[in-house]
CSV table of C-alpha atoms in Angstrom, one decimal:
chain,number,residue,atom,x,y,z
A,1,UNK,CA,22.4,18.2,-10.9
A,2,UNK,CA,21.5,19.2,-7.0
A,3,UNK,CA,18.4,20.9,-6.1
A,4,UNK,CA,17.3,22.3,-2.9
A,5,UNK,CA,13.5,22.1,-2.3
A,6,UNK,CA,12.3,25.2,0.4
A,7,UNK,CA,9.1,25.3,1.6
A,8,UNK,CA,6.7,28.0,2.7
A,9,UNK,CA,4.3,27.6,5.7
A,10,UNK,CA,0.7,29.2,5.9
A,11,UNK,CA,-1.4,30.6,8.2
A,12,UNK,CA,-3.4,27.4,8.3
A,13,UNK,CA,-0.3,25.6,9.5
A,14,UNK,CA,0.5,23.8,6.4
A,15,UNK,CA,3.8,23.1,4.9
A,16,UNK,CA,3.8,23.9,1.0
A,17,UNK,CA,7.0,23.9,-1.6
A,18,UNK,CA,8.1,27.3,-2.3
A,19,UNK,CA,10.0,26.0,-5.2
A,20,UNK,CA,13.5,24.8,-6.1
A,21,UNK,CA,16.8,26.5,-5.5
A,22,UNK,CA,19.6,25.5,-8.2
A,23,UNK,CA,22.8,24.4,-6.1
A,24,UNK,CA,25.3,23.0,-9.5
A,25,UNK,CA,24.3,21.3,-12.5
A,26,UNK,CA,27.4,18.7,-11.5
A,27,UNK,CA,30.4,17.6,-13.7
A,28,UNK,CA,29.3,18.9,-17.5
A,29,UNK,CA,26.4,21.7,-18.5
A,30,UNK,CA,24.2,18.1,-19.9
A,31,UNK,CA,21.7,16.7,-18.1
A,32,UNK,CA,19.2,14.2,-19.0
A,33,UNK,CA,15.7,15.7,-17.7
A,34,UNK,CA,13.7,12.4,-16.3
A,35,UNK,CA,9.9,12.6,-18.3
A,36,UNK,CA,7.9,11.5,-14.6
A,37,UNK,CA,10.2,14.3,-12.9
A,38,UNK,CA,9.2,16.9,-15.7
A,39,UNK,CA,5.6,16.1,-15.5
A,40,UNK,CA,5.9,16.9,-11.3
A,41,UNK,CA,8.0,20.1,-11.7
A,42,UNK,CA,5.3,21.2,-14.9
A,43,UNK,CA,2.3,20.5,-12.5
A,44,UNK,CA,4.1,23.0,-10.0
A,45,UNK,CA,4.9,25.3,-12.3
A,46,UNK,CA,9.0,25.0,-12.4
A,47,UNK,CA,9.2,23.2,-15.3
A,48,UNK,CA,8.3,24.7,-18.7
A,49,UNK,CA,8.6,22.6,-21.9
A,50,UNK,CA,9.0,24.0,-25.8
A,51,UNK,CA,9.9,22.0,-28.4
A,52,UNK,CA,13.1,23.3,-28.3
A,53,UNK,CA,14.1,24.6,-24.9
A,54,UNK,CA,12.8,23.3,-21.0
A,55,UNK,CA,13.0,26.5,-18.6
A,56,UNK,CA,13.3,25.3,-14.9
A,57,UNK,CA,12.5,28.3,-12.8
A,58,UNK,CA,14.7,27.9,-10.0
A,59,UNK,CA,13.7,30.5,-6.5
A,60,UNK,CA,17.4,32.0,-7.7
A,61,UNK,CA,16.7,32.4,-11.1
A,62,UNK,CA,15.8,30.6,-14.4
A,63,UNK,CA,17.6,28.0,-16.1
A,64,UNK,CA,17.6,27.3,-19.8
A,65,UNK,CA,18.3,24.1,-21.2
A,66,UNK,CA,18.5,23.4,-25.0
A,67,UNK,CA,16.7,19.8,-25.6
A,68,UNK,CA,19.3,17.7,-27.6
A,69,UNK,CA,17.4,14.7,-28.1
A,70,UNK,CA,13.7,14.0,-27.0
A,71,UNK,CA,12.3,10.8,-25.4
A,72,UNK,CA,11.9,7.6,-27.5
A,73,UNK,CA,13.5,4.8,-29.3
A,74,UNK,CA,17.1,5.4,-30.5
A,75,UNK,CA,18.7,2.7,-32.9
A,76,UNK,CA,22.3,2.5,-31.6
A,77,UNK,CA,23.3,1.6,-35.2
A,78,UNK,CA,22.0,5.0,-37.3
A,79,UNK,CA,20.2,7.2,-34.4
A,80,UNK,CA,17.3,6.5,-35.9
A,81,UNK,CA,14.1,7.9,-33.7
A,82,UNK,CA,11.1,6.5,-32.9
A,83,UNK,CA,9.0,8.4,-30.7
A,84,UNK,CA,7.4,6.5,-26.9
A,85,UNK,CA,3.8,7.2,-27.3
A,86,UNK,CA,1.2,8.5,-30.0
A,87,UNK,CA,-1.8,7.1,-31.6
A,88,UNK,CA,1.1,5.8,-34.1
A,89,UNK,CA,3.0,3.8,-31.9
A,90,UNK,CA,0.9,2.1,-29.2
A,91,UNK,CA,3.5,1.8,-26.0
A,92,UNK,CA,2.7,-2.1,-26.2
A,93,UNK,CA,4.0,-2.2,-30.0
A,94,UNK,CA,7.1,0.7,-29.7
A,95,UNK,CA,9.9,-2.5,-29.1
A,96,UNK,CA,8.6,-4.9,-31.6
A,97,UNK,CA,8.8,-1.4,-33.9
A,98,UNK,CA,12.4,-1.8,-32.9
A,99,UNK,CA,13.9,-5.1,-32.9
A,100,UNK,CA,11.7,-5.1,-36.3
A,101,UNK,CA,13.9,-2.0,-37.8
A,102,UNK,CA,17.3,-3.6,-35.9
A,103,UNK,CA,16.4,-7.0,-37.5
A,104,UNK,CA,15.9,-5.2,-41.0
A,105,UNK,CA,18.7,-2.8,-41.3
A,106,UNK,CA,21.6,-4.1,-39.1
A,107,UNK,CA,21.1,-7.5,-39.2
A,108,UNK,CA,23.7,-9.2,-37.4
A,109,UNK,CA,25.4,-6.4,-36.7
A,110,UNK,CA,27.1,-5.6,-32.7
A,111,UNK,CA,25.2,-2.7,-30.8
A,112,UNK,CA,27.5,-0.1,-30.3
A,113,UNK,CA,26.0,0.2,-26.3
A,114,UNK,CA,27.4,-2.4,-23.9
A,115,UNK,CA,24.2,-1.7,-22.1
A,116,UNK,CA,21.5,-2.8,-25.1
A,117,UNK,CA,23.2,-5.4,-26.9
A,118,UNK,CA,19.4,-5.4,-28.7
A,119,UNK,CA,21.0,-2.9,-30.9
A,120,UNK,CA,18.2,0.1,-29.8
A,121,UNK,CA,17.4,2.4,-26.3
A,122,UNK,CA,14.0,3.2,-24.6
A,123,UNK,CA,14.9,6.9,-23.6
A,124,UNK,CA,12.4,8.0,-21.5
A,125,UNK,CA,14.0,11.3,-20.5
A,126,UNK,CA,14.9,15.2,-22.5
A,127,UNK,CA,18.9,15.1,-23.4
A,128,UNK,CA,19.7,18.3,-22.4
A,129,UNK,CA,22.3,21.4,-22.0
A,130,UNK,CA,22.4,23.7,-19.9
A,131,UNK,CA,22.7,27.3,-21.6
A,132,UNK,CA,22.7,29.9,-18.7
B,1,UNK,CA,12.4,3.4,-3.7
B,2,UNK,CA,15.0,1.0,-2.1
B,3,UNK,CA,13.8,-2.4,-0.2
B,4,UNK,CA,17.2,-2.7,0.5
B,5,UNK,CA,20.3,-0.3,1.9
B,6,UNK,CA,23.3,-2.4,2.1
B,7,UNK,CA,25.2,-2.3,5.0
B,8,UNK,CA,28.5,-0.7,3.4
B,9,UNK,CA,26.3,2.2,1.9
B,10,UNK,CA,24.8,3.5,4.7
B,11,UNK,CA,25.1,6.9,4.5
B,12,UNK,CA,27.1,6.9,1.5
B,13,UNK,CA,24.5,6.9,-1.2
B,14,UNK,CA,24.4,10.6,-1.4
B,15,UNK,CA,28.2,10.7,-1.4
B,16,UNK,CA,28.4,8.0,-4.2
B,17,UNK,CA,25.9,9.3,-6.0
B,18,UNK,CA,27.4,13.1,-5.7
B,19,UNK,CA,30.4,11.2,-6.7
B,20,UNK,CA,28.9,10.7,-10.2
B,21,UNK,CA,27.0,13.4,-10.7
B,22,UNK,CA,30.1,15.4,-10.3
B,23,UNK,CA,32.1,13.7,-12.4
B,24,UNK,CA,34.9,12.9,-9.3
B,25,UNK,CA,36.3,10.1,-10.2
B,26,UNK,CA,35.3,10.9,-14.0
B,27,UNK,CA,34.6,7.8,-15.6
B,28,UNK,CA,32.6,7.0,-12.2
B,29,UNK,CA,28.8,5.5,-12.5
B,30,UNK,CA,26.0,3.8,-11.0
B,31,UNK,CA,25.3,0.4,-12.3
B,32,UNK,CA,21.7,-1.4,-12.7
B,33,UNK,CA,21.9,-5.4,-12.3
B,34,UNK,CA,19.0,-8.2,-12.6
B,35,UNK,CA,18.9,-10.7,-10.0
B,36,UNK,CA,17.6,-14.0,-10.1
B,37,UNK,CA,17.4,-14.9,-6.2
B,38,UNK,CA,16.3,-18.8,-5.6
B,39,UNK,CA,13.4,-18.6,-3.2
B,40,UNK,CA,11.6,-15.5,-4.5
B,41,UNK,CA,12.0,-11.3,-3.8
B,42,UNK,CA,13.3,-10.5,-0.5
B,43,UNK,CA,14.3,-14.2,0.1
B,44,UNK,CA,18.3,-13.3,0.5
B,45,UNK,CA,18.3,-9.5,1.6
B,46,UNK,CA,20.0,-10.3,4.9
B,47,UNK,CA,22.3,-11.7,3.4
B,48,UNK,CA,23.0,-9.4,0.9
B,49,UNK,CA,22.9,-6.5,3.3
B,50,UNK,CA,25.9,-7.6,4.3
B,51,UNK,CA,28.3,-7.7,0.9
B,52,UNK,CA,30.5,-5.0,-0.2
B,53,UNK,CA,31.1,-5.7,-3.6
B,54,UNK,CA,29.5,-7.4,-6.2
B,55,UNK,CA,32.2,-10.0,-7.3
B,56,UNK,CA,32.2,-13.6,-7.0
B,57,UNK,CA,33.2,-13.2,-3.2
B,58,UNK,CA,30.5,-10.8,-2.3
B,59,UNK,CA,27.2,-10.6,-3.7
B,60,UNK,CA,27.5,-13.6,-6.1
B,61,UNK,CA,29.2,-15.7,-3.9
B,62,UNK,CA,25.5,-16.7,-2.5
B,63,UNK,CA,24.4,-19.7,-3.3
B,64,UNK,CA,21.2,-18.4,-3.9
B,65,UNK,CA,21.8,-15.3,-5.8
B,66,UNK,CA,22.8,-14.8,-9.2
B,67,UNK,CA,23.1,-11.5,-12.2
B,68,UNK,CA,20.2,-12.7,-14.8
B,69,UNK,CA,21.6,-14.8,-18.0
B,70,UNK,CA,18.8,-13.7,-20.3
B,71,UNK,CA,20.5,-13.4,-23.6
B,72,UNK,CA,20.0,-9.8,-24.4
B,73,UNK,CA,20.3,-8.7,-20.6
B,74,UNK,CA,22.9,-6.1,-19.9
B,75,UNK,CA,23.5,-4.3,-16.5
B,76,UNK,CA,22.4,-0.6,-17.4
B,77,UNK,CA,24.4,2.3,-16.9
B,78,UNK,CA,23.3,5.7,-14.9
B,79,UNK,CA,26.3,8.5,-15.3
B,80,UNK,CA,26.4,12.1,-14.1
B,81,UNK,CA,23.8,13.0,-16.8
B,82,UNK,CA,21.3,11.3,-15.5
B,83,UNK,CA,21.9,11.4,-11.4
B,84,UNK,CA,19.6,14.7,-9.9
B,85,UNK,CA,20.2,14.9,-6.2
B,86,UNK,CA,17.6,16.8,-4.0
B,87,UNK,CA,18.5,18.3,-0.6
B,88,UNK,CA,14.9,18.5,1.5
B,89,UNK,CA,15.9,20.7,4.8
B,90,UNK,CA,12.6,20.7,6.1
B,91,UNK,CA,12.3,16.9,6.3
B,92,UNK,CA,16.1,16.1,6.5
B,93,UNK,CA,16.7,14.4,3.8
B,94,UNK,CA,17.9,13.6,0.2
B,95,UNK,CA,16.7,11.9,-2.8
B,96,UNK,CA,18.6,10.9,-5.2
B,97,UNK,CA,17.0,10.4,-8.7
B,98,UNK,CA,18.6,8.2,-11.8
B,99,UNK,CA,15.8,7.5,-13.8
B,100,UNK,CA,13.7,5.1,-15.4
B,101,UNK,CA,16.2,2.2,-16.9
B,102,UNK,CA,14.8,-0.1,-19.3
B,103,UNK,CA,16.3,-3.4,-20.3
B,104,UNK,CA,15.6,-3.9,-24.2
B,105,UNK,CA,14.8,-7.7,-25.9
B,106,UNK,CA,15.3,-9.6,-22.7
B,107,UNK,CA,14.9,-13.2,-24.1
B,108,UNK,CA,12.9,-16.1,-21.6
B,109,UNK,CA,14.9,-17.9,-19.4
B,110,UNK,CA,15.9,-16.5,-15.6
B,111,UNK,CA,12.9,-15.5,-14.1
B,112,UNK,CA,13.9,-11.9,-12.3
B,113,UNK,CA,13.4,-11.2,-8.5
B,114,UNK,CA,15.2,-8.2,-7.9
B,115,UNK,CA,17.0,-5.5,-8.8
B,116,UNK,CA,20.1,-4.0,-7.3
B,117,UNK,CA,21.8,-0.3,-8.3
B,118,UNK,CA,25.6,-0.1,-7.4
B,119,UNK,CA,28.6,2.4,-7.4
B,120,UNK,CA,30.9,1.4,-9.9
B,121,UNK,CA,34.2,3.9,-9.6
B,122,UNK,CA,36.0,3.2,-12.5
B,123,UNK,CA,33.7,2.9,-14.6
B,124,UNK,CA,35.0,-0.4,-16.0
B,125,UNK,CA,32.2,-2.7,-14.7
B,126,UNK,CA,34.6,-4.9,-12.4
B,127,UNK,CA,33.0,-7.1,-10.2
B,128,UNK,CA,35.4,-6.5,-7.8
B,129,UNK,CA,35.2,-2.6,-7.7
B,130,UNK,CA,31.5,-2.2,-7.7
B,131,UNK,CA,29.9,-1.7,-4.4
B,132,UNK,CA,25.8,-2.5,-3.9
B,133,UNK,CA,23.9,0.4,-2.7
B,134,UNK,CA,20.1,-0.7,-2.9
B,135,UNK,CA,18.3,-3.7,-3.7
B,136,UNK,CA,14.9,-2.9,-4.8
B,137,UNK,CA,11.8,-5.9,-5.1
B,138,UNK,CA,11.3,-6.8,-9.1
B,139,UNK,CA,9.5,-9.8,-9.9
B,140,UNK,CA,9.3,-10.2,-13.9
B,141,UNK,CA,9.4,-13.1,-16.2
B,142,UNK,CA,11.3,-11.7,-19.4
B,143,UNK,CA,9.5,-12.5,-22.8
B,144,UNK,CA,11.6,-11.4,-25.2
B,145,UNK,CA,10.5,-7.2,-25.4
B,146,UNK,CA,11.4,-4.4,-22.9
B,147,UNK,CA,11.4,-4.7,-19.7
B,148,UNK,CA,11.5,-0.8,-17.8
B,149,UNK,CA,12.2,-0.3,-14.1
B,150,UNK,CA,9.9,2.6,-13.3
B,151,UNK,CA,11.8,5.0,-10.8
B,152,UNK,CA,9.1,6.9,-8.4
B,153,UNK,CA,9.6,10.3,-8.9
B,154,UNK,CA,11.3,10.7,-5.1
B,155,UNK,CA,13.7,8.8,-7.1
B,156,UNK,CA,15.5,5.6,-6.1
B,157,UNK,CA,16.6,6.2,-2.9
B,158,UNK,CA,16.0,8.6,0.1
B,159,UNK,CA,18.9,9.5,2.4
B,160,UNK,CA,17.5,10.8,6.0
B,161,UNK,CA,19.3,11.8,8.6
């Protein structure tokens, strides 16, 4: 995806976003929303989060993007989801949670991902596609 | 945010990474690899400025730099899904985000120093066809659980002119 950031100046001489312009959402309508970027464009009121659509509000016009998947723990084995934080998971525990399930279920098993040969995947970002 | 812009990549991150995020070449990505560098972070980034490929003649031909053995260490994978690139006219410049990579049950054994992010065309995770763009400072001792490289939210690196 590119962006374009424009800014506004005031009176007081200060240089302020304006907001974001949408340039191309690159090779394929998916893109994986990063959580820390999220939490910036939320606290300047571009991004808005549902449970089961993000809105980006772009300065030349919204964007809609249907969440696919949500951040957490995917077993590369059965898809199996196990969300990053909550009272239920402590962030310190969420991998042993993991490697505990791998260990129990596919036990000896090859990951399907050449990139976690653990068998599971921290996501920490919104799967996403783009819908207008 | 990079430590490190190799040599080869100057201005050519935001190309390589538009590459990707474009899909042109279409199986094209950027690759996340664990160093183990013998004298500590930043101890070989002169010398690894310099390299334009990540094979046994570039990067890990130096004697003192090596991809981390940890069994359960893979390099990590960053395709046009993930790459967000951010023009910033008013301060001339680009960022260029790929998100927060983590490394899952990375056993003991090489202790980390650095990380470096790399174009890899093909897609086929060739040595030889993989160019370093940044080498960022990363000093961890894996323990067995996840290990996460936490991307500022500028992203990984910043292309001014």
């Amino acid at each position: 995806m590119i962006l374009k950031k424009h800014f506004k100046h005031t009176d007081a001489g200060e240089t302020l976003l304006a907001g974001l312009e949408f340039i191309s959402i690159g090779g394929r309508p998916k893109q994986n929303l990063h959580c820390r970027q999220l939490d910036q464009y939320a606290a300047q009121g571009i991004a808005d989060i549902g449970k089961t659509h993000i809105t980006l509000k772009f300065l030349n016009g919204d964007k809609r993007f249907k969440i696919d998947a949500t951040p957490g723990i995917y077993c590369q084995h059965c898809k199996e989801h196990f969300p990053l934080d909550g009272p239920e998971v402590p962030r310190s525990q969420r991998g042993q949670i993991a490697r505990d399930h791998v260990a129990e279920k596919h036990k000896g098993k090859k990951s399907s991902d050449p990139s976690n040969p653990s068998g599971y995947k921290v996501q920490s970002y919104y799967a996403t596609t783009l819908e207008q | 945010m990079a430590d490190v812009v190799i040599n080869r990549a100057l201005g050519k991150i935001h190309q390589y990474a538009e590459n990707v995020d474009s899909n042109s070449p279409a199986a094209s990505v950027l690759r996340m690899f664990a160093l183990v560098v013998t004298g500590g972070v930043g101890a070989e980034d002169n010398a690894i400025r310099d390299l334009s490929t990540m094979t046994m003649t570039g990067l890990f031909a130096l004697t003192n730099v090596a991809e981390a053995t940890n069994s359960g260490y893979a390099n990590q994978q960053m395709s046009d899904v993930d790459v967000t690139i951010t023009i910033d006219d008013a301060n001339n410049r680009v960022d260029i985000v790929g998100g927060d990579q983590t490394f899952t049950s990375v056993v003991a054994g090489d202790v980390w120093t650095d990380l470096v992010i790399a174009y890899d065309a093909a897609g086929t995770d060739s040595d030889a066809a993989t160019i370093p763009l940044s080498k960022h400072d990363f000093a961890v001792t894996p323990n067995g659980g996840d290990i996460t490289a936490d991307e500022p939210v500028a992203g990984f690196a910043r292309c001014a002119g």
